[in-house]
Coordinates of C-alpha atoms in Angstrom, one line a residue:
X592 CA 38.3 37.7 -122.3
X593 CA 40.0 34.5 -120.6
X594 CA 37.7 31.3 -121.1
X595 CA 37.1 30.8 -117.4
X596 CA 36.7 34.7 -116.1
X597 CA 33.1 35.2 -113.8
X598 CA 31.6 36.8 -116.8
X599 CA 32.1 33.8 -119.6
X600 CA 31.4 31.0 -117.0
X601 CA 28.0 30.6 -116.3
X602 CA 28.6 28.3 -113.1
X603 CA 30.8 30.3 -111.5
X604 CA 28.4 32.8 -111.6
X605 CA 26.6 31.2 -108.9
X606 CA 30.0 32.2 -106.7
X607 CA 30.3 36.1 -107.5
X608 CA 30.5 38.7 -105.6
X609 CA 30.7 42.1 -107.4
X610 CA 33.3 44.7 -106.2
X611 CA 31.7 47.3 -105.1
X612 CA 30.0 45.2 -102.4
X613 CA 33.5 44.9 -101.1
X614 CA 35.2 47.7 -102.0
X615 CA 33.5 50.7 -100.9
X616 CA 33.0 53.6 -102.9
X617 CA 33.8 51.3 -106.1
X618 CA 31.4 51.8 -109.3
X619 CA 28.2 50.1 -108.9
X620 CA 27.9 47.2 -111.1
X621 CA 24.9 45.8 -112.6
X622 CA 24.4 41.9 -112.1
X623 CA 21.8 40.6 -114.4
X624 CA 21.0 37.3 -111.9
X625 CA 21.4 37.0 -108.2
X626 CA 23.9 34.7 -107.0
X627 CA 23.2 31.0 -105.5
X628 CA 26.0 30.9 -103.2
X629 CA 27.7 34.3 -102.6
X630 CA 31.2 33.3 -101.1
X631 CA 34.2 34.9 -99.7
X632 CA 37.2 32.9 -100.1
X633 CA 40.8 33.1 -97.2
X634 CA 44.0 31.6 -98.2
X635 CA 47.0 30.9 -95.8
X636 CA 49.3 31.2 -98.3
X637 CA 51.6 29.7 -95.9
X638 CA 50.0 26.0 -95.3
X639 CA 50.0 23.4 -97.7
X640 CA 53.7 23.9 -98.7
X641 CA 53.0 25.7 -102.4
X642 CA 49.6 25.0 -102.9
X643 CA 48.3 28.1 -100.8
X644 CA 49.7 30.0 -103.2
X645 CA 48.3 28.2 -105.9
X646 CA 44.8 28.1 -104.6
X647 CA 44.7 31.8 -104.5
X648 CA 45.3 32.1 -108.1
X649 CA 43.4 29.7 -109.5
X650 CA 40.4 30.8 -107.1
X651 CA 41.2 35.1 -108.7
X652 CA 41.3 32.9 -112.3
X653 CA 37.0 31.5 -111.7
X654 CA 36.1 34.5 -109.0
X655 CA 36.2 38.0 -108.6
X656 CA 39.5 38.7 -108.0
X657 CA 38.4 40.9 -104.9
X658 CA 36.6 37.9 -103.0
X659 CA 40.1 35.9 -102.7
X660 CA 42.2 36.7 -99.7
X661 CA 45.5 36.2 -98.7
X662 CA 46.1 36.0 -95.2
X663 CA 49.5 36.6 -95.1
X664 CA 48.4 40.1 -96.2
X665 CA 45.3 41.2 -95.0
X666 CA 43.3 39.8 -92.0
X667 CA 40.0 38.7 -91.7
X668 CA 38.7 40.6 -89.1
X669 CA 39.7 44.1 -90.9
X670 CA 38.0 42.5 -93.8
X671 CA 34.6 41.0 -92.6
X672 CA 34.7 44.2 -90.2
X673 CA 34.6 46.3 -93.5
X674 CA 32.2 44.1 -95.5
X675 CA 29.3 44.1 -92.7
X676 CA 29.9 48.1 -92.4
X677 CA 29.1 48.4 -96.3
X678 CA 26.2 46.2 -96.2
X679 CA 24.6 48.5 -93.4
X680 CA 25.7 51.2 -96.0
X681 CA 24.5 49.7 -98.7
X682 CA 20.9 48.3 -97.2
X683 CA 20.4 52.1 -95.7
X684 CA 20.1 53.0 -99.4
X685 CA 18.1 50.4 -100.6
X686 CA 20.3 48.1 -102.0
X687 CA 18.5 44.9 -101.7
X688 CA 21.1 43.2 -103.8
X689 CA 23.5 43.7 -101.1
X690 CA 20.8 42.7 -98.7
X691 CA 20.9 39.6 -101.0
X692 CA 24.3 38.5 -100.8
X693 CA 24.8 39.3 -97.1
X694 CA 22.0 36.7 -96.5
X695 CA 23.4 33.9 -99.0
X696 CA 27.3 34.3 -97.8
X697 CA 29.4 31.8 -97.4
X698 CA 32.8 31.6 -96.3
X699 CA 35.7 29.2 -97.4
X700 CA 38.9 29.2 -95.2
X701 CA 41.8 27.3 -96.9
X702 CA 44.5 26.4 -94.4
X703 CA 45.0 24.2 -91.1
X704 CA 42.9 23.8 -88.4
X705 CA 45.3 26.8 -86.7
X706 CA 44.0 29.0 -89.7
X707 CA 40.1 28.0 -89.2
X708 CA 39.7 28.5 -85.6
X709 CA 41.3 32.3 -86.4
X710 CA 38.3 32.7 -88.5
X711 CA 36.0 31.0 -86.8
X712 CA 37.2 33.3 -83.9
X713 CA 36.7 36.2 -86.3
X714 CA 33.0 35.4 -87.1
X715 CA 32.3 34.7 -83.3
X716 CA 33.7 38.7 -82.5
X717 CA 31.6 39.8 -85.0
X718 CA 28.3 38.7 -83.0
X719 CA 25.7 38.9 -86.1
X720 CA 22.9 37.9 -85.9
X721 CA 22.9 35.7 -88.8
X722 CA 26.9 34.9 -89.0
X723 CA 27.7 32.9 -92.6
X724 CA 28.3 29.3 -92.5
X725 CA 32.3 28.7 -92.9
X726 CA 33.6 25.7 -95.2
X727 CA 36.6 24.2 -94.5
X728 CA 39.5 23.7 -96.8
X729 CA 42.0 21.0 -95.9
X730 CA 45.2 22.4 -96.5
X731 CA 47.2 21.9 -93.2
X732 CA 48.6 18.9 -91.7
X733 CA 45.8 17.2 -89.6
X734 CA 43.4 18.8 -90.6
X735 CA 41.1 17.4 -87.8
X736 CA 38.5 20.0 -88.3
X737 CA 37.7 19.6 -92.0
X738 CA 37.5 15.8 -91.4
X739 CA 35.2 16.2 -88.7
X740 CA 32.9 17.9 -90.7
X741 CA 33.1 15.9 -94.1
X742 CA 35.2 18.1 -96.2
X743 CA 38.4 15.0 -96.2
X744 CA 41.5 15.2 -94.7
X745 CA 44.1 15.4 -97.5
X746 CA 45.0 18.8 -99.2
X747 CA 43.0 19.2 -102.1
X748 CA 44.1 19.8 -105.8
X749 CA 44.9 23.3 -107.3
X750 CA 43.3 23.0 -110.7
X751 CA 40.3 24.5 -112.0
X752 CA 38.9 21.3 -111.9
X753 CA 39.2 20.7 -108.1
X754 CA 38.3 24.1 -106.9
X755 CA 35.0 24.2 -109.1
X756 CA 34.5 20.4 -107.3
X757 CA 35.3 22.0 -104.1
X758 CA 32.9 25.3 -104.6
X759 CA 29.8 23.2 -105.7
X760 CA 30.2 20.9 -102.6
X761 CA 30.1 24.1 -100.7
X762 CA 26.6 25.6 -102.4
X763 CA 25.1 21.9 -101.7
X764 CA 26.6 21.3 -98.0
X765 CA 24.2 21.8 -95.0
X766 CA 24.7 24.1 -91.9
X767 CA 25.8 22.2 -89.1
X768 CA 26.7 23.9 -85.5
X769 CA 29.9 23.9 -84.0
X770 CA 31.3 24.1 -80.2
X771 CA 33.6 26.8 -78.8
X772 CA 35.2 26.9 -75.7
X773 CA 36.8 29.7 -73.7
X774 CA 39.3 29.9 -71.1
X775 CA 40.8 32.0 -68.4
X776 CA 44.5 31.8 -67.2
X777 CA 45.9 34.1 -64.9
X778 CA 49.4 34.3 -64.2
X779 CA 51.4 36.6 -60.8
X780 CA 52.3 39.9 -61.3
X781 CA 55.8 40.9 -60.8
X782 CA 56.4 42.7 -57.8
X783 CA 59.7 44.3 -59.4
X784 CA 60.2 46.0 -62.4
X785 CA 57.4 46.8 -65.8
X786 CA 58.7 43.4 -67.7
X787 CA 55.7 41.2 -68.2
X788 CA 56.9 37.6 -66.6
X789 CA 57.2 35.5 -69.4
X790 CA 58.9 37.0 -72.2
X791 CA 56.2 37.6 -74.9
X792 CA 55.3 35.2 -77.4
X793 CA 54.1 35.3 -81.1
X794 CA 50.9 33.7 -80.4
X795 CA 49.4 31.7 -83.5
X796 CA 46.3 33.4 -85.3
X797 CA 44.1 30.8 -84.0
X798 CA 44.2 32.3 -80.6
X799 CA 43.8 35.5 -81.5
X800 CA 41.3 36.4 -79.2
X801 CA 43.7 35.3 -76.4
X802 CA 44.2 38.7 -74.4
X803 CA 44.8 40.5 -71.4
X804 CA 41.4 41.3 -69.8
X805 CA 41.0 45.4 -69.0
X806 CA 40.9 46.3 -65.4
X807 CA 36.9 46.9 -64.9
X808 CA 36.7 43.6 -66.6
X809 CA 35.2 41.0 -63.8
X810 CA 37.4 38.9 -64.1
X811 CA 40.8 41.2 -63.4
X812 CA 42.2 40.5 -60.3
X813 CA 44.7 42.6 -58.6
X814 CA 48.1 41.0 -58.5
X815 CA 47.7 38.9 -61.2
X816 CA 47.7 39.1 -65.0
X817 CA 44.6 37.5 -66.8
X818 CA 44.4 36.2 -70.2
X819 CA 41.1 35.4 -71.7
X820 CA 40.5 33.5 -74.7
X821 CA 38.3 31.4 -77.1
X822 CA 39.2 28.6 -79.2
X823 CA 37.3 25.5 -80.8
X824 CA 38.6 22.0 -81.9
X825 CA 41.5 21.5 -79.2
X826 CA 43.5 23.6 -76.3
X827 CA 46.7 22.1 -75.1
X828 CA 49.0 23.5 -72.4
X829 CA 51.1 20.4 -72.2
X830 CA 54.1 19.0 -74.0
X831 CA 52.1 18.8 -77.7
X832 CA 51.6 22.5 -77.1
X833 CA 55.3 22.7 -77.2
X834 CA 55.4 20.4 -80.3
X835 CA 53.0 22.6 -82.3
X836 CA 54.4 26.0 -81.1
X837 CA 58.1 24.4 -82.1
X838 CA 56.6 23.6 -85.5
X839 CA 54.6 26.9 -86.2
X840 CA 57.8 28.6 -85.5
X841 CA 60.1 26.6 -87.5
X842 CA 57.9 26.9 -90.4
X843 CA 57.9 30.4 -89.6
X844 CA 61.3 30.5 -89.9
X845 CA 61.8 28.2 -93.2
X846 CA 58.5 28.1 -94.9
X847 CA 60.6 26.3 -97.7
X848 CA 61.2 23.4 -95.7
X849 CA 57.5 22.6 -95.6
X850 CA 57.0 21.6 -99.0
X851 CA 53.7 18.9 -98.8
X852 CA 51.5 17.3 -96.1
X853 CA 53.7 14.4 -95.7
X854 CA 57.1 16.4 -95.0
X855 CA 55.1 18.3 -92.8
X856 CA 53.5 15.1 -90.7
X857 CA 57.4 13.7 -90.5
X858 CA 58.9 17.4 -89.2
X859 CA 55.9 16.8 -86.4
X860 CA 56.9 13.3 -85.5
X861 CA 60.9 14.8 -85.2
X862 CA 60.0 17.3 -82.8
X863 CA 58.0 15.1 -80.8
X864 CA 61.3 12.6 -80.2
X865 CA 63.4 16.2 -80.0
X866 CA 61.3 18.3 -77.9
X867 CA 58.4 16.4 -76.6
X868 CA 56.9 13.2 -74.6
X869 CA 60.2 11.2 -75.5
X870 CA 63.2 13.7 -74.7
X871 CA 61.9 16.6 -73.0
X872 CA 63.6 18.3 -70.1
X873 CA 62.3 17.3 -66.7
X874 CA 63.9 21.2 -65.3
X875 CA 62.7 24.4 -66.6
X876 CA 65.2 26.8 -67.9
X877 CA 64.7 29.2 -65.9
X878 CA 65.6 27.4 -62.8
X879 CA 69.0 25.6 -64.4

């Protein structure tokens, strides 16, 4: 058995999560001690240049491989959706080690601040009563949120080393609150022809609860379209908007351009003189 698997090291034990509290249906396993700091652990695999990628293994390599997520394949409101649903399941039976774990959770969310207002979003949807506490990895290129909230603001090391660092800061941290916003934009309705007026964009996770309302919501209005939303940190409609959508496209596009924080931070400041306060088009396209 490899030197630093959940079973041969005893600190990381404080961490684990067994399977078959995630996967349900899996063979129950026996856990001789209940864990300090239950944590479930999302990965953009796309921020940070390589060292999503990294992150995710070396995070399988000291966890249960089952606790790490990429979310470039599965996302985190399938996920936690699933998880809660077991631990009803599971409590219904008498399982107070589930009952256990969903009261210790923690979540860890490595990626920009793009990738933690997606699962802050998530957790807000979820409307538990007692939602887990969400630490912050800084792994994008700001990374204005983690800063604000004392986890730093460079992207962390890969190692072993670092991510056991990283993991006991997040069993010692204390709970601190958060502010969300939410907004409401309503847009004309064609009066010719089913094409929505703006083409449609590939809206970034973070906004993921950014949708068109139904029509008994109180809030539709006839002859207009309306969009309602949440988000936390910052909303921008202006000419940074266009920056950072410019940006999340690109990299998009060429994830293999956007090696490290400070190639990232330099393809900013180039779309900015390109596309933003210093060159940008005083005429909309569609009027040219």
């Amino acid at each position: 058995m490899e030197e630093d698997s959940p079973h041969s090291c005893l600190p990381l034990r404080d961490f684990y999560i067994p399977s078959y509290i995630l996967v349900p249906e899996s063979e129950r396993e026996e856990v001789a001690e209940e864990p300090i700091c239950p944590v479930i652990v999302f990965v953009n695999s796309r921020s940070g240049g390589q060292l999503g990628g990294d992150l995710i293994k070396t995070y399988r390599e000291l966890l249960n491989k089952v606790q790490v997520f990429d979310l470039g394949e599965e996302a985190p409101d399938k996920v936690l959706y699933n998880l809660y649903a077991n631990f009803e399941k599971l409590k219904s039976e008498g399982d107070r080690f589930a009952n256990h774990i969903e009261k210790k959770l923690r979540l860890i969310v490595a990626g920009g601040d793009g990738t933690a207002g997606w699962l802050l979003g998530v957790v807000c949807d979820l409307k538990l009563v007692q939602p887990p506490p969400i630490a912050t990895v800084p792994l994008g290129t700001g990374n204005n949120l983690p800063f604000s909230f004392g986890w730093g603001k460079k992207n962390p090391g890969t190692d072993h080393h670092s991510v056991k660092f990283f993991l006991n800061q997040v069993k010692e941290a204390k709970e601190m609150k958060i502010d969300s916003w939410h907004i409401v934009m309503r847009m004309k309705a064609p009066k010719e022809g089913t094409c929505d007026p703006i083409a449609p964009l590939e809206l970034p996770h973070s906004l993921h609860a950014f949708q068109r309302v139904s029509s008994s919501d109180s809030l539709n209005m006839e002859g207009y379209h309306t969009f309602r939303g949440g988000f936390w940190n910052y909303f921008s409609m202006g000419m940074d908007a266009q920056v950072s959508y410019a940006f999340h496209s690109e990299r998009k596009l060429h994830p293999e351009k956007f090696k490290n924080q400070i190639v990232n931070q330099t393809t900013y400041a180039k779309l900015g003189c390109t596309q933003g306060w210093f060159f940008a088009s005083l005429v909309h396209p569609s009027s040219r």
